[in-house]
Structures are given as C-alpha cells and as structure tokens.
CSV table of C-alpha atoms and ligand atoms in Angstrom, one decimal:
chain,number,residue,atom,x,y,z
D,285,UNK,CA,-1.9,-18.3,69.2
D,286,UNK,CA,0.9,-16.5,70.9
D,287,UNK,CA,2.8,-13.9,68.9
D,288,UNK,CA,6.4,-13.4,70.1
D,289,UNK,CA,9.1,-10.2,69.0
D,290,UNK,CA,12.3,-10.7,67.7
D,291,UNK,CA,14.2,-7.2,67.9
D,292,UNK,CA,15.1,-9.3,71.6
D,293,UNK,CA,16.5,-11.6,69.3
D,294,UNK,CA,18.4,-9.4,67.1
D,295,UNK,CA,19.2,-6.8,69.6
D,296,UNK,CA,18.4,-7.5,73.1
D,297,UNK,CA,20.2,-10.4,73.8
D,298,UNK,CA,23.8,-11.5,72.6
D,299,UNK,CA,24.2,-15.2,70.7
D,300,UNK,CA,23.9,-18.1,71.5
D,301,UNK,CA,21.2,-16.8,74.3
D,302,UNK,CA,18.7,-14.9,72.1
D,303,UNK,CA,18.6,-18.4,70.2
D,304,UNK,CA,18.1,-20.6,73.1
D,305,UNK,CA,15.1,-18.1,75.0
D,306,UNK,CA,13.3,-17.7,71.2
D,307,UNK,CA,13.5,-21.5,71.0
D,308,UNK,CA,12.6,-22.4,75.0
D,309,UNK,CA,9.3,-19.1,74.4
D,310,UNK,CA,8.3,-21.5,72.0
D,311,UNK,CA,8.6,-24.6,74.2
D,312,UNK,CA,6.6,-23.2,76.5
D,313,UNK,CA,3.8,-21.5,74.7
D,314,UNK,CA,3.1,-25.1,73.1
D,315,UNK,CA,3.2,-26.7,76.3
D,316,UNK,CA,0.5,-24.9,78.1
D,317,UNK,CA,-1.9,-25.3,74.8
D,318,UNK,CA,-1.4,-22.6,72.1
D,319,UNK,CA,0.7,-22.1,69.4
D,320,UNK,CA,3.8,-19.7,68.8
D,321,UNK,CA,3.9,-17.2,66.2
D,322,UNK,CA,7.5,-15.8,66.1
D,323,UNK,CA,7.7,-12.3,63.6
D,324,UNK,CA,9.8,-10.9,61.8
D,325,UNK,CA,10.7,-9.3,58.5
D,326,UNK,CA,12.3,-11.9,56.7
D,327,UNK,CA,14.1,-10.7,53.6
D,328,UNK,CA,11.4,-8.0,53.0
D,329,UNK,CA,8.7,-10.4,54.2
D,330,UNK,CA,6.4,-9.8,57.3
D,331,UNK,CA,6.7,-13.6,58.4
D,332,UNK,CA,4.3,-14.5,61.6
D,333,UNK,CA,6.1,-17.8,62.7
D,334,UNK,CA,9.6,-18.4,62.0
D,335,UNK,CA,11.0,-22.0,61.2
D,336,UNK,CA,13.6,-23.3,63.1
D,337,UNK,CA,16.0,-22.8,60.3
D,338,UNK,CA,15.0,-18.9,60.1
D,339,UNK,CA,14.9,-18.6,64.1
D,340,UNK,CA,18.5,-19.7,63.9
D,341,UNK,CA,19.3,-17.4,61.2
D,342,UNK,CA,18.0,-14.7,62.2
D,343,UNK,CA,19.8,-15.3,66.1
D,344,UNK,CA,23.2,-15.5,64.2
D,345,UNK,CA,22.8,-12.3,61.5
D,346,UNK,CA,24.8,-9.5,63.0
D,347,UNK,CA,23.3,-7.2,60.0
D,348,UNK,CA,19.6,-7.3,60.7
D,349,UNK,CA,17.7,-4.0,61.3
D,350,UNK,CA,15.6,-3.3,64.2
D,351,UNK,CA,12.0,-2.4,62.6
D,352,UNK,CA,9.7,-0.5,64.2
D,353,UNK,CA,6.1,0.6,63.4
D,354,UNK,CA,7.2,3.3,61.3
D,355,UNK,CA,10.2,0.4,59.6
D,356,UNK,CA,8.6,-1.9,58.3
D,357,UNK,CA,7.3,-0.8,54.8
D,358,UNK,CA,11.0,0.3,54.2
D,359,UNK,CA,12.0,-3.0,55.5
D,360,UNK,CA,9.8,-4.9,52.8
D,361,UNK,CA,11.2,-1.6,50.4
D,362,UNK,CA,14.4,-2.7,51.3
D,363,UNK,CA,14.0,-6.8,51.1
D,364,UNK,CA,15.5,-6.7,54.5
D,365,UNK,CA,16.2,-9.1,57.4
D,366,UNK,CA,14.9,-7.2,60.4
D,367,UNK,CA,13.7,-7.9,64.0
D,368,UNK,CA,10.5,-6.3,64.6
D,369,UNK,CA,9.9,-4.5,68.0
D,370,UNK,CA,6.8,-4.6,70.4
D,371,UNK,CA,5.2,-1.8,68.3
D,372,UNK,CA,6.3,-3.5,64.7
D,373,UNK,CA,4.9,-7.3,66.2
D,374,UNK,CA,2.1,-5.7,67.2
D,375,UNK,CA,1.1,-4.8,64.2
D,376,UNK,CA,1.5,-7.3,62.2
D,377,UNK,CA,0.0,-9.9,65.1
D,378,UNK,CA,-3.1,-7.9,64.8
D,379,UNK,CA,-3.3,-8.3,60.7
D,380,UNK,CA,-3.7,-11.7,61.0
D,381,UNK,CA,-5.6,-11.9,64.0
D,382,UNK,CA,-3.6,-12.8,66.7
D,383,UNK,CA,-4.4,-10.8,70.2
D,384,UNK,CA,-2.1,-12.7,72.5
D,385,UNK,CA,1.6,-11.0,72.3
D,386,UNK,CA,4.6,-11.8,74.6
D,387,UNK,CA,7.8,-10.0,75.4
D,388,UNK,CA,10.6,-8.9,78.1
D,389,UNK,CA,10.0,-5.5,78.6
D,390,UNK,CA,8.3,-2.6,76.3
D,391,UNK,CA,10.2,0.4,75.4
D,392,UNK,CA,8.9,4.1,77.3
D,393,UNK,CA,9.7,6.9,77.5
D,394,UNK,CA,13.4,7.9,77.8
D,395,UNK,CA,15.5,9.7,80.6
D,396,UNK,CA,17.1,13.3,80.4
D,397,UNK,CA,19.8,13.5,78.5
D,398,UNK,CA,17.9,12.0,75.3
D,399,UNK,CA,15.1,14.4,74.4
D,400,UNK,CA,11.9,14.9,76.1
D,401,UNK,CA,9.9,13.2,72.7
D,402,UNK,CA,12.3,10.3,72.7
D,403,UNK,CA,8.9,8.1,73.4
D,404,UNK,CA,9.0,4.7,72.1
D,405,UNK,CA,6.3,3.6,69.5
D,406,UNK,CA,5.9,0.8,71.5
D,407,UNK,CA,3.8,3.1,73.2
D,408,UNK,CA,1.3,4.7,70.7
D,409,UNK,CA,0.9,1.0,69.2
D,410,UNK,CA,-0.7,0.3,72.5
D,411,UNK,CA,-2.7,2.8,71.9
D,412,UNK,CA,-4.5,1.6,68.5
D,413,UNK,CA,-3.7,-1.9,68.0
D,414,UNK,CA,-5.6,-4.4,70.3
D,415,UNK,CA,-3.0,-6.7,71.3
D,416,UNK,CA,-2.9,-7.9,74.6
D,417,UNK,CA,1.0,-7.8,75.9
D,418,UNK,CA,2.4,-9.6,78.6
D,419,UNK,CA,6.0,-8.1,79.7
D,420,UNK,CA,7.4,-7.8,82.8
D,421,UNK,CA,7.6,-4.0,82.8
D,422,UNK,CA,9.8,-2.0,82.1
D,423,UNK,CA,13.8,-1.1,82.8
D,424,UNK,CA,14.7,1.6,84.9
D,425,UNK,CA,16.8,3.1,82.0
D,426,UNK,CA,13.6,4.6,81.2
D,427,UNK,CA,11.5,7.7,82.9
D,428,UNK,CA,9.1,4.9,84.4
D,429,UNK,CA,6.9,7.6,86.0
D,430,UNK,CA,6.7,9.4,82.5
D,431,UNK,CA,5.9,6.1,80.9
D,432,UNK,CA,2.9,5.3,83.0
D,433,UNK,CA,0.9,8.7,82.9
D,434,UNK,CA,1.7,8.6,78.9
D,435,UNK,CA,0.1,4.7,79.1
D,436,UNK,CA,-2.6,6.6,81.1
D,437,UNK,CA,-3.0,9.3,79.0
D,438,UNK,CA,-3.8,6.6,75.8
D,439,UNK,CA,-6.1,4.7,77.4
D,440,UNK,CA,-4.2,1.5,78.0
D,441,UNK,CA,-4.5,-0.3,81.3
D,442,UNK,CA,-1.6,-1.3,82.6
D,443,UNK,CA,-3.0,-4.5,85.1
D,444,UNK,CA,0.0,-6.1,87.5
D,445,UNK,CA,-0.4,-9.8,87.5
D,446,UNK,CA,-1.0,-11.0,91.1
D,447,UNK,CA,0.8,-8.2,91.8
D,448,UNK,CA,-0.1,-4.2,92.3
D,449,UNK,CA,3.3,-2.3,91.4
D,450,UNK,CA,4.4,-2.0,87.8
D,451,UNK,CA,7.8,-4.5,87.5
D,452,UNK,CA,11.1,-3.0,86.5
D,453,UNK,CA,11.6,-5.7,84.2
D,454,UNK,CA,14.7,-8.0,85.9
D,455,UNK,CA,15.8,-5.2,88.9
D,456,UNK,CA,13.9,-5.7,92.3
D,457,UNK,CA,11.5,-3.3,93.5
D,458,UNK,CA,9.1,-1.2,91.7
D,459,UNK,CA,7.0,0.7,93.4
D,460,UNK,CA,4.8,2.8,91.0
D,461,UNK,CA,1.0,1.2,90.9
D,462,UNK,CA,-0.8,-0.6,88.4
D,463,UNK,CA,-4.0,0.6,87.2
D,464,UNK,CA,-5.9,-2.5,88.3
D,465,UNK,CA,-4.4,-6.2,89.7
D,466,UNK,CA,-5.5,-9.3,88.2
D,467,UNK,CA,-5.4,-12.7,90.1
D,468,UNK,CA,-5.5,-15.5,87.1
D,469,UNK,CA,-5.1,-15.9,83.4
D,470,UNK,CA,-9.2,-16.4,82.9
D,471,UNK,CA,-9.5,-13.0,84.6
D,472,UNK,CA,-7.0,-11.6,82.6
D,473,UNK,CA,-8.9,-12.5,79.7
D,474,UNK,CA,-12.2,-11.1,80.7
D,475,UNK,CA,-11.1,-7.7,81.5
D,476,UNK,CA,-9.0,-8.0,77.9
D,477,UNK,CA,-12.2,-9.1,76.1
D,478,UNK,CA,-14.3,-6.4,77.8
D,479,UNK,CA,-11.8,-3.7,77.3
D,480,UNK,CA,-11.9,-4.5,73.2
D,481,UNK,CA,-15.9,-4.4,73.4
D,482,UNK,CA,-15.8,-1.3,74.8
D,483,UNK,CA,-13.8,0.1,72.0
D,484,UNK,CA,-10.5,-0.2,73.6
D,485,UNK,CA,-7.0,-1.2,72.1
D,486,UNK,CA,-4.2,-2.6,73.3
D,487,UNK,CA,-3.5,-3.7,77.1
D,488,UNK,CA,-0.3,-4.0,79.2
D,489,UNK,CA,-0.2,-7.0,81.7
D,490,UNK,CA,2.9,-6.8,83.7
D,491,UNK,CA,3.9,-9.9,84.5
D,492,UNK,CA,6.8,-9.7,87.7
D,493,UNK,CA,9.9,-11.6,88.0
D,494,UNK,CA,10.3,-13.6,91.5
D,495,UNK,CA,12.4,-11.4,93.8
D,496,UNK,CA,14.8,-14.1,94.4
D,497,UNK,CA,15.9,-14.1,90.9
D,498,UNK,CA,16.0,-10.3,90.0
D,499,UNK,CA,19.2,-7.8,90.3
D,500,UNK,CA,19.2,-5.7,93.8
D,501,UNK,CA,18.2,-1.8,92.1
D,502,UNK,CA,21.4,-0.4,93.7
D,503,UNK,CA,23.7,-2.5,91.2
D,504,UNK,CA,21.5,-1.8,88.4
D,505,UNK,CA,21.1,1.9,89.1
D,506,UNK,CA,25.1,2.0,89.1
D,507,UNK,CA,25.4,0.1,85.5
D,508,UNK,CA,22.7,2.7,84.2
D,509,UNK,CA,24.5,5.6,85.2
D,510,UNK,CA,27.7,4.4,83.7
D,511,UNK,CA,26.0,3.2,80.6
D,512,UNK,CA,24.6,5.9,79.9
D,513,UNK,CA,27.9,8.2,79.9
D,514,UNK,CA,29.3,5.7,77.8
D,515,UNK,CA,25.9,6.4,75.6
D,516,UNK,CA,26.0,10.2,75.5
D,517,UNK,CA,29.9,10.3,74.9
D,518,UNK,CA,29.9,8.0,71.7
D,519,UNK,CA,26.7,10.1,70.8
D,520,UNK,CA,24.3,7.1,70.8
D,521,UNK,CA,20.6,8.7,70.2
D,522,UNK,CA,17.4,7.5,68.6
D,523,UNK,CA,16.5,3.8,67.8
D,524,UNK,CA,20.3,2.8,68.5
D,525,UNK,CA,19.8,4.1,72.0
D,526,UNK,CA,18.1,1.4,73.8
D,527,UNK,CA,20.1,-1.7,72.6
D,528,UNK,CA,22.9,0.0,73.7
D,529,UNK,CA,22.2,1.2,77.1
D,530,UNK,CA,20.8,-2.8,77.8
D,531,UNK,CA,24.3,-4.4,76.3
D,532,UNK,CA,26.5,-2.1,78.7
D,533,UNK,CA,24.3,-2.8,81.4
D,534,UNK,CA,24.6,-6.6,80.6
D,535,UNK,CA,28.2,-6.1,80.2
D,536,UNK,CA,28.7,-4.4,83.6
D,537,UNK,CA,26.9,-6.6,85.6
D,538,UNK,CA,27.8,-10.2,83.8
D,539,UNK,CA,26.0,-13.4,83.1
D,540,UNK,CA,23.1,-12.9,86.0
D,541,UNK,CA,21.4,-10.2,83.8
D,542,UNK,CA,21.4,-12.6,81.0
D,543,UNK,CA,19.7,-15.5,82.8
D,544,UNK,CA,17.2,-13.0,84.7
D,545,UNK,CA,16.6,-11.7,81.5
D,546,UNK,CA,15.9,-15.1,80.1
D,547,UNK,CA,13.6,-16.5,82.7
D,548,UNK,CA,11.3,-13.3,82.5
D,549,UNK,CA,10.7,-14.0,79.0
D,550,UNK,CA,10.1,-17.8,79.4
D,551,UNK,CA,7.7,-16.6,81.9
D,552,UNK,CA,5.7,-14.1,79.8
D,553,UNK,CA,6.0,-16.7,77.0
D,554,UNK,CA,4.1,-19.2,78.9
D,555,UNK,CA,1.3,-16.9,81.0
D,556,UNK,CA,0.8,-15.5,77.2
D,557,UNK,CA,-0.8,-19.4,76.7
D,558,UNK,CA,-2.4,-19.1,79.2
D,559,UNK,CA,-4.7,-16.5,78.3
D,560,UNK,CA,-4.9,-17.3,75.0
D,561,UNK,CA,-6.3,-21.0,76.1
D,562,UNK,CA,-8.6,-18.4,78.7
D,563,UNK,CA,-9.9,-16.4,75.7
D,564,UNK,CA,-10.5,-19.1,73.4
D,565,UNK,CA,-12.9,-21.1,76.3
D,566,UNK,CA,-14.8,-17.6,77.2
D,567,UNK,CA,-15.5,-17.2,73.6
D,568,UNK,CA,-16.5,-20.5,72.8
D,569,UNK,CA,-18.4,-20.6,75.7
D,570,UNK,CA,-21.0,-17.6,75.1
R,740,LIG,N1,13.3,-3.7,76.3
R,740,LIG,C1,14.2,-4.7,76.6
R,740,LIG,N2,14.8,-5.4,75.7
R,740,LIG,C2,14.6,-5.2,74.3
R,740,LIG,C3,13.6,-4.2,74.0
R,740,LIG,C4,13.1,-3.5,75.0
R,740,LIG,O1,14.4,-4.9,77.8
R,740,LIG,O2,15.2,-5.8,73.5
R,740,LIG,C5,13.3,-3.9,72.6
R,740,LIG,C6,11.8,-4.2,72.3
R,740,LIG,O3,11.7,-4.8,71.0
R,740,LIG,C7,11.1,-2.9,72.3
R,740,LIG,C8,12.2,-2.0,71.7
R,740,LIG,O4,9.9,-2.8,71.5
R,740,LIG,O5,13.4,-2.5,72.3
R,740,LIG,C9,12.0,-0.5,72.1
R,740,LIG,O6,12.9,0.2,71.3
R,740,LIG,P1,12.7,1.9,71.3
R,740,LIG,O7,13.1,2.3,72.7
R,740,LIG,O8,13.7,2.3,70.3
R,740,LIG,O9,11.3,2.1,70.9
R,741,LIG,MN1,13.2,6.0,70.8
C-alpha cells in the first residue's frame, strides 16, 4: 500500500487541480501494482483511504484545517474535516502499517524573517516514524541547507533517486548533495528495509523532476522574494505560513507552476508503487 497526504489537497493546490492530481496519484499507484491509501481526518475521523465521494469533498471544502502531528487529537476533539500533512500522514500510515508514503515536497526549515525554530514537524516525524517518503525535495522558500543538516542531525537519510543533489521540488537546479544515490526502486527498498532493522525510522527519497519541465530558479527566486513581503506585511506566521508563500508564488508565476507541481506528484505517486511492489518481493522472498 501507498499512503498519500491531503493538506496538498486542502492547501497546496487550488480546485479543480488538487482533485484531479489526488485522483490521477491514485491512478497511478494502482497501475504499477499497489494500492492507494489517501488520509485524512474526516469529520473527526483518521480515515486511511478516501472514497471518491470524500476525495471530492474534501478537494471542494474551503473550511478544512490543515492537521499536523501535534492537530490531530484536537482534530478528532473537534469532529473536524482536516487535511493531514507529511508529519500527520505519517503517522497515521504507520498505525496501520503502511511504510510506503508519497508526496510533493516536505516542509523544512523556514527562512529569516520567520523565526529560527520555525522547523516543520514534517521533520521530527522523520525522525521517529518509519515511513519511507518519496517527494521531490524541497522548495526553495525554505533554508534548504538548514533543512539538510537538521535531516542529518536525526538520523534520516536523505537518498536522491538516480540522482546525487537534493531536488528543489519544481525549480531547476539544486545543488546541495544527497546522503547516498540510489539507482532503482528494488534498491530503494533494500537500503529502506535495512535502515528499519538497524533501528532506524523514517527515510527521505527525493525523487527529481525532469529539467525540461521545472521553473528556471531565477523566476522562482523573484516570486519568493515578493511573496514573502506580501507574507511578512499581512503578518502571516506559523502553520498559515507555508500555504501562503506557495499560493503567491503560484499566483505570480501562473498556470506552469500548477502543472509542474502536478507531474511531480504523479511521479512520486507512482515510484511510491514501485517500492512498495520491491518491498513486498524482498520480503516474501527471504
Ligand atoms: N510543500 C509543498 N506543498 C504543500 C506542503 C509542503 O510544496 O502543500 C504541505 C505538506 O503537507 C507539508 C506541509 O507537510 O505543507 C508543511 O507545513 P509546515 O511548513 O507548516 O510544517
Ligand atoms: Mn512551521
């Protein structure tokens, strides 16, 4: 099984897009042999795989929460309709069992002028939850340098897939390294099923998109800047601060963000299967 996030849904991308890249993850996680698992908190429920009459409402609601880690027992509290983040799908993926998670990008930590601890959970769920997470990165509105050593720090590898810098999710040209490259989906699952044996937790696979469909850094890096102005003068801080700076960005630099956006997480989606498929035959075959 493949879990799937759906603060992307909720919060990272507008209607009727978040709909149609939830439904096409899907598609594509059946297609190359496992089965999806969309969560979420559905009216105070942790719900591992959504309908398709719950992906569609929860693509529509313009009042659902974003639930992290520390959200979701006031989300149940609360009986309320919330997308849950990498570090919220994490955990619930791993209480039923499911090690095979895929998403657009994780959360880091953030840039100057939010404050030096605003550190995403995403990033201590790594930590203590073994999940394996394919993403393609992460966006340069974070401190991607920070990020890493923190990553480094808690003892998750970061591995690039057939690839040895860490992605900047749909801009062009990172350049910081991975901790280790790995060339297929059965390696990908050897070094995840070792790294659990040996008492490790979660691992980051970043998972690039092709150069010919990502956004040249300069235009990006300009849409940053001015998004995050925008941020600091409407006094945008805390979890409201990274949906905002990604729906500026998207807004400043139209509907090619949107569709690079879309094919990264299509792609994740399906190398996700892959694994899982790889995991299941190592295991079955000791
Ligand atoms: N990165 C994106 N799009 C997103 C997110 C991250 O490019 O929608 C979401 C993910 O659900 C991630 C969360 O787990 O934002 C991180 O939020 P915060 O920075 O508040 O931890
Ligand atoms: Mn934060």
């Amino acid at each position: 099984m493949v879990a799937l996030e759906s603060t992307l849904i909720t919060h990272g991308l507008p209607w009727p897009t978040n709909l149609e890249t939830a439904r096409a993850c899907e598609s594509a996680i059946r297609a190359n042999g496992a089965i999806p698992a969309t969560i979420a908190i559905w009216h105070g429920v942790p719900t591992v795989g959504l309908s398709e009459a719950q992906l569609e409402e929860l693509a529509r609601s313009t009042t659902a929460r974003k639930a992290s880690r520390r959200d979701l027992g006031v989300c149940v509290g609360w009986k309320a309709l919330a997308g849950t983040t990498v570090s919220a799908t994490m955990a619930l993926a791993h209480a039923v069992g499911i090690r095979l998670f895929a998403t657009g990008g994780i959360g880091g930590a953030h840039r100057p002028p939010a404050p030096d601890f605003d550190i995403s959970a995403d990033l201590i769920e790594l930590a203590r939850t073994p999940v394996l997470v394919v993403c393609a990165g992460a966006k340069s509105i974070l401190d991607l340098p920070r990020t890493l050593e923190i990553l480094e720090t808690l003892g998750v590898p970061v591995l690039g897939y057939r690839n040895d810098t860490f992605p900047t999710f749909y801009t062009a040209g990172g350049d910081l390294p991975v901790s280790a490259r790995i060339d297929s989906a059965a390696q990908a699952a050897a070094v995840f099923q070792a790294h659990c044996q040996l008492g490790g937790n979660g691992v980051l696979l970043a998972n690039p998109l092709p150069n010919n469909d990502a956004i040249p850094l300069v235009d990006f890096d300009r849409a940053r800047q001015l998004a995050e102005a925008d941020a600091e003068q409407a006094g945008v801080f805390g979890a409201r601060l990274t949906p905002y700076l990604l729906k500026r960005i998207a807004e400043i630099l139209g509907p090619v963000v949107l569709l690079a956006n879309q094919k990264l997480i299509v792609a994740n989606a399906q190398l996700a299967a892959e694994i899982a498929c790889s995991l299941t035959f190592l295991e079955q075959s000791v």
